[in-house]
C-alpha positions as MATLAB code, in Angstrom:
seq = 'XXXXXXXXXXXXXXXXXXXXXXXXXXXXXXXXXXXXXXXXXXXXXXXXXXXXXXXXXXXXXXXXXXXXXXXXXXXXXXXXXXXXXXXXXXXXXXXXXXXXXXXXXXXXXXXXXXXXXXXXXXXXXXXXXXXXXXXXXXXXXXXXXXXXXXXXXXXXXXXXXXXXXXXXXXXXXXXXXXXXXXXXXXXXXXXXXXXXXXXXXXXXXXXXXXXXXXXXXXXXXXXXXXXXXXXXXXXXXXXXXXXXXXXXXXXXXXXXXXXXXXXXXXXXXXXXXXXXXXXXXXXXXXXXXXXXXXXXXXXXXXXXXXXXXXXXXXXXXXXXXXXXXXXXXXXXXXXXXXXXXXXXXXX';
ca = [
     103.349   92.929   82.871;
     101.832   96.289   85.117;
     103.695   96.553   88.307;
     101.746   95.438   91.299;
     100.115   98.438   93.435;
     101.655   96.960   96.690;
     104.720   96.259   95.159;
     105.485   99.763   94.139;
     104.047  101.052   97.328;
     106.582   99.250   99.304;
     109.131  100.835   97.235;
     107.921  103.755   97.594;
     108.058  103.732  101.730;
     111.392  102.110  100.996;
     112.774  104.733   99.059;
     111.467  107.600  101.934;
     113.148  105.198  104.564;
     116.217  105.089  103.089;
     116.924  108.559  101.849;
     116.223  109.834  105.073;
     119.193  107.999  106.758;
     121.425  108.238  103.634;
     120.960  111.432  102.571;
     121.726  112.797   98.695;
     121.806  109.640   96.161;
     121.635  109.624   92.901;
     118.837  108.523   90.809;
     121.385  105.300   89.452;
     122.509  103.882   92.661;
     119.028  104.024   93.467;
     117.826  102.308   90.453;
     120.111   99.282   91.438;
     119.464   99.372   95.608;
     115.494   98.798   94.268;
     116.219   96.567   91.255;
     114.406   99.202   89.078;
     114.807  101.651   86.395;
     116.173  105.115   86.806;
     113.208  105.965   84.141;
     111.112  104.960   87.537;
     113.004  106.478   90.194;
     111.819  109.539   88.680;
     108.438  108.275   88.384;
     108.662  107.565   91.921;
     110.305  110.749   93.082;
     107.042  112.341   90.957;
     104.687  110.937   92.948;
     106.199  111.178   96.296;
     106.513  114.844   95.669;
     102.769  115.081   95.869;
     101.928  112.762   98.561;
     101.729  113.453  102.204;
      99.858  113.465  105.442;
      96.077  114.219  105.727;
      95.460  117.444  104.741;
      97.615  117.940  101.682;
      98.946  121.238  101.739;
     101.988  122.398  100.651;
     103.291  122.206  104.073;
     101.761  118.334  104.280;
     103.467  117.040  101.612;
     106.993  115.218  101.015;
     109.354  117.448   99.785;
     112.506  117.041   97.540;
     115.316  119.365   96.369;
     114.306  120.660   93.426;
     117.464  121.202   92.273;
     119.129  118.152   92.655;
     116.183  115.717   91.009;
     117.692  117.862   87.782;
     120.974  116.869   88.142;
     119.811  113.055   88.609;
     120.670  113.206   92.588;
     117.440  112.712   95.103;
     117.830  114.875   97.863;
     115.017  114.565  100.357;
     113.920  117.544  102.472;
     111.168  116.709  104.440;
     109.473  113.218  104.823;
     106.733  114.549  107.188;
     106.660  111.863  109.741;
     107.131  108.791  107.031;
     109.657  107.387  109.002;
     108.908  107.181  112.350;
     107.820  103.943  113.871;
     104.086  102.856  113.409;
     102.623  102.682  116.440;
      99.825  100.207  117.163;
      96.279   99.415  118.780;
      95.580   96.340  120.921;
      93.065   95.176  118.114;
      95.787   95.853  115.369;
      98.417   93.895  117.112;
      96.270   90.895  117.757;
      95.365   90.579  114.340;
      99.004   90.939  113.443;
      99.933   87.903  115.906;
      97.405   85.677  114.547;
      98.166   86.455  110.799;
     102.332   85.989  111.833;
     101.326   83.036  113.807;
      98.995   81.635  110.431;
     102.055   82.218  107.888;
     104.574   80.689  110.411;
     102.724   77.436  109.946;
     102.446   77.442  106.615;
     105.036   75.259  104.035;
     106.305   78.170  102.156;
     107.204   79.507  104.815;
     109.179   76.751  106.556;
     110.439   75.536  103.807;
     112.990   78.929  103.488;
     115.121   79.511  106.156;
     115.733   83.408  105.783;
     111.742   83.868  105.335;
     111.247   81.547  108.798;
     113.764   83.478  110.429;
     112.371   87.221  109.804;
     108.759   85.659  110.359;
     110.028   84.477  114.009;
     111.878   87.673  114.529;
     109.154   89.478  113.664;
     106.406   87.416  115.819;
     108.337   87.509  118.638;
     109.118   90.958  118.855;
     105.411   91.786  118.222;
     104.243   89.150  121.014;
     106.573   90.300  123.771;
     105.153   94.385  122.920;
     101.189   92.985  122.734;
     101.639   90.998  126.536;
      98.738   88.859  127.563;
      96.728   90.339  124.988;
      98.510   87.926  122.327;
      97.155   85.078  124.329;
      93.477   85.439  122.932;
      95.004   85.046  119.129;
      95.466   80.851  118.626;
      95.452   79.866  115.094;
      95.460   76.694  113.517;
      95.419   76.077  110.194;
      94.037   73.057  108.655;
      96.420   71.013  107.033;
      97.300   71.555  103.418;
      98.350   67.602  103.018;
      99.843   64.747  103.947;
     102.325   65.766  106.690;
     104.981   63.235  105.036;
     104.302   64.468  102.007;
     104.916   68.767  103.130;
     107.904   67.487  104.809;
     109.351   65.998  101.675;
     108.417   68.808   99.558;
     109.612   71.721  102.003;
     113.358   69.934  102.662;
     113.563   69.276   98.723;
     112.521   73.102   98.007;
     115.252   73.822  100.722;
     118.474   71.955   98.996;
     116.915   72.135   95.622;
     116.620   68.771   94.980;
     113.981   66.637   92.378;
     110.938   65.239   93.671;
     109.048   61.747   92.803;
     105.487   62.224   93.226;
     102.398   60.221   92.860;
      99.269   62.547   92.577;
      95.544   61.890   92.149;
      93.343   63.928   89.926;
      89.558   64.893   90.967;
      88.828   62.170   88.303;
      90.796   59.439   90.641;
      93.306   59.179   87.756;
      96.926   57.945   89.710;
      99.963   59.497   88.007;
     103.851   59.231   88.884;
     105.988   62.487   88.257;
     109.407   63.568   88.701;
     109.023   67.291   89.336;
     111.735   69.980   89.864;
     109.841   72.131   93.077;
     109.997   75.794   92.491;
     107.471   77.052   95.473;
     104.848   76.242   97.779;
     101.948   78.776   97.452;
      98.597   78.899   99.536;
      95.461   80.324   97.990;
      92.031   80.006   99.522;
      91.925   76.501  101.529;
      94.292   74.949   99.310;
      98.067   74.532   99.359;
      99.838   74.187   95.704;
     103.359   73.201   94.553;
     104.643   74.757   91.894;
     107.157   73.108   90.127;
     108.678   72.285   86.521;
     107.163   68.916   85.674;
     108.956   66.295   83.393;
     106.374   64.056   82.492;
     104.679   67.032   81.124;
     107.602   68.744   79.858;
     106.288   72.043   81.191;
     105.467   74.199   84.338;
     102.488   72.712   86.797;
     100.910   73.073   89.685;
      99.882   70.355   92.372;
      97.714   70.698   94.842;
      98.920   69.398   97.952;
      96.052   67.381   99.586;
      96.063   65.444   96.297;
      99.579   63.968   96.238;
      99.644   60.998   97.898;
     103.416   59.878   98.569;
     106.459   62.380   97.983;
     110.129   61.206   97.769;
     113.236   63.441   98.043;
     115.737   62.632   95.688;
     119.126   63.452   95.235;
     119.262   64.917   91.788;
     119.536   68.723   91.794;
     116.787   70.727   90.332;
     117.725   71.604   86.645;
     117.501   75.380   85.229;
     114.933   74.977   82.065;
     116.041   77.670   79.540;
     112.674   79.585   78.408;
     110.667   79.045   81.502;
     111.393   82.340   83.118;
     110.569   84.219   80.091;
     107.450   82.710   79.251;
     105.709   81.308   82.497;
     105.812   83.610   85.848;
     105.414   81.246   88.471;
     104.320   84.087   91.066;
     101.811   85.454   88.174;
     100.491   82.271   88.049;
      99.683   82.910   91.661;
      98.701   86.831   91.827;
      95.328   88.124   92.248;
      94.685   91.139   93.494;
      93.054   93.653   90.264;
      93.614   91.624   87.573;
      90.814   91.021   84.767;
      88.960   87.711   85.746;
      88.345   85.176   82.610;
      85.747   82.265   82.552;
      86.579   79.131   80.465;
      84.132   76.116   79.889;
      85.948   72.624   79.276;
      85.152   69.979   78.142;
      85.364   67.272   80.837;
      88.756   65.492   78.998;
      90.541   69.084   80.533;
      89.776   68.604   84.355;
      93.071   68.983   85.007;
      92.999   72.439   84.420;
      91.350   73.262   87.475;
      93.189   71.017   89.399;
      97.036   72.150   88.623;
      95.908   75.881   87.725;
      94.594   78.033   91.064;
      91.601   79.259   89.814;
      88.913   80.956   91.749;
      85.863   78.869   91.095;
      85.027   75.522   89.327;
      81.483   74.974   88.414;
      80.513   71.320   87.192;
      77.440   71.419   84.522;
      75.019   69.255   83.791;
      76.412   67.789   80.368;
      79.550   66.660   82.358;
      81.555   70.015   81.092;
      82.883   72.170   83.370;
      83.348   76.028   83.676;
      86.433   77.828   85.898;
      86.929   81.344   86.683;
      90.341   82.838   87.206;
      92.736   85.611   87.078;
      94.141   86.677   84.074;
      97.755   87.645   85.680;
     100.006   85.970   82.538;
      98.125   86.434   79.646;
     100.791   84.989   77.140;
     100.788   81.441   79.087;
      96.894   81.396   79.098;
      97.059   82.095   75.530;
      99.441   79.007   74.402;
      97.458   76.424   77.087;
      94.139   77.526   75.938;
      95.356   76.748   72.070;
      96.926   73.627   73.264;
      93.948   72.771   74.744;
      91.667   73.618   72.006;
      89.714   70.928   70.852;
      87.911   70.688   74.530;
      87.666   74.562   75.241;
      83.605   75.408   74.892;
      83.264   78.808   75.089;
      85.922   81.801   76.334;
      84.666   85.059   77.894;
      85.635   88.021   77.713;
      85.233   88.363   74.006;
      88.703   89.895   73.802;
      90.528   86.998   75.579;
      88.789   84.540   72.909;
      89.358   86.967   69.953;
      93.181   86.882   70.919;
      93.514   83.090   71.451;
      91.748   82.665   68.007;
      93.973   85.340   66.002;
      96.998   83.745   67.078;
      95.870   80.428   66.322;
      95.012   81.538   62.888;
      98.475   83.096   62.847;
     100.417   79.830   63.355;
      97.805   78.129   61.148;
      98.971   80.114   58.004;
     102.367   80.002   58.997;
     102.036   76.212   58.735;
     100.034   76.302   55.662;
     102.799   78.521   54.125;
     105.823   76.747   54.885;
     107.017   74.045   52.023;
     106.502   70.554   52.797;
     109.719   68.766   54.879;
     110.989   65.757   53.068;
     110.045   62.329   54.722;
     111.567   61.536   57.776;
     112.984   64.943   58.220;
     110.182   67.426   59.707;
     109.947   68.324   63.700;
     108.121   65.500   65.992;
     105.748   68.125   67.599;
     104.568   71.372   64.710;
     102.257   74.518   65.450;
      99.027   73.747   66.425;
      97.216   71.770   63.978;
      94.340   72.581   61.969;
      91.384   71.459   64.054;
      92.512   73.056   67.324;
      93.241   76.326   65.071;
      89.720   76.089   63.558;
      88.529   74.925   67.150;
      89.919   78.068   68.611;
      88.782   80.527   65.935;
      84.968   79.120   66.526;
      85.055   80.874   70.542;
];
């Protein structure tokens, strides 16, 4: 998956920061203090070397040791002004406050002690330098659930325990989970929990406002071998640039757009429904658009549809290739079968 603008930009500034007060380091040792390559240390060093302050001349622009980048060290020359503090507007700071203030309140948040301790930190050092100004900033969020239920959910993400949840679709359908919490995430008005369901016997989200009781066990949360590699919980999540996709269901899928963040859900007049959302992990929408098959209408782009149907064909003539298993002997659960292949080829 393509590295996240902001993400690399932070990096960047990171890497600027930290060379200034450290002085020579080689490209390796930085490759580990980032958790990155040393293929993109150099990439980064690249594109440091040609960015600057306004104006862009040679003289603007961050400047390396040319001589050291070949033998694998970073030396940095001149950061031109990169690392000294940002200073502030009134406006800037109050905006700052609020937004501190907003993500203090919210369950992700609380529910991680480090993260609730920098936010604080941070809050209150910007508070003190904005004075009375901070004052005009009061922010309340409106609340994202059940306050029982956030309470359960943010002390069971802290010790990593199991949850027992009962949650209510859109459809009023009452279900009872055990779920093993992995994060709380906000996006637009809604707060989700994302979490490896058992019931399920794969990753889902719940939004918050919709489960109605939430109980704390004290079973430790389980590691489920796979997951990482094929769902990205925080992809699940991202926005930002990537492509947008819209899916019509039929109306047997409505949970899809209530334990996937999507950004729209339009209901139609035949009872189907179409979502919008961000295609951030496109090997996940893949499998639970071929799982879902037999109720997916229509799939746009044309690529996203041409790529859930060839692979759909692909484990349909794997499965009409393989020799027969004896009675009694094949797998419980096989590839997709043939109508939701066929189903899938037809979008």
């Amino acid at each position: 998956m393509a590295e996240r603008a902001d993400d690399r930009l932070l990096r960047l500034l990171g890497i600027v920061a930290y060379l200034d007060g450290a002085g020579p380091v080689s490209v390796a040792d930085l490759a580990r203090r980032f958790g990155t390559t040393p293929a993109q240390i150099q990439k980064d060093a690249d594109a440091l070397w040609v960015s600057g302050t306004p104006g862009y001349w040679p003289d603007d622009l961050i400047d390396f040791d040319a001589a050291s980048i070949d033998r694998g060290v970073v030396h940095l020359t001149e950061a031109r002004g990169m690392t000294r503090p940002l200073r502030l507007g009134t406006r800037e700071a109050v905006a700052l406050v609020a937004a501190l203030r907003a993500m203090k309140a919210t369950g992700a948040v609380q529910a991680d002690p480090a993260r609730s301790a920098v936010v604080e930190s941070a809050l209150r050092k910007l508070t003190d330098a904005t004075g009375e100004a901070a004052n005009a900033a009061d922010v309340r969020l409106a609340p994202g659930g059940d306050r029982q239920v956030v309470s359960a959910i943010t002390s069971a993400l802290t010790a990593r325990h199991r949850l027992r949840i009962r949650y209510v679709t859109s459809a009023d359908v009452v279900s009872e989970r055990d779920v093993d919490p992995v994060r709380l995430h906000t996006q637009d008005e809604y707060a989700y929990l994302a979490a490896w369901c058992y019931r399920a016997a794969a990753p889902r989200t719940f939004r918050v406002d919709r489960i109605l009781e939430a109980t704390e066990t004290d079973v430790p949360v389980q590691d489920h071998p796979g997951v990482g590699a094929e769902i990205d919980f925080a992809a699940l999540f991202a926005g930002g640039s990537a492509p947008l996709a819209t899916i019509r269901f039929a109306p047997r899928a409505r949970w899809f757009a209530e334990e996937v963040p999507v950004e729209s859900v339009r209901n139609l007049p035949d009872g189907d429904f179409e979502v919008t959302l961000r295609v951030t992990n496109p090997g996940w929408l893949r499998s639970t658009l071929i799982q879902l098959a037999p109720y997916v209408r229509s799939v746009s782009p044309r690529s996203l549809a041409d790529d859930v149907a060839g692979t759909a064909a692909e484990a349909l003539a794997l499965y009409e290739t393989a020799p027969a298993p004896a009675p009694g002997t094949g797998p419980e659960a096989g590839p997709p079968t043939r109508d939701a292949a066929t189903s899938a080829k037809s979008h």
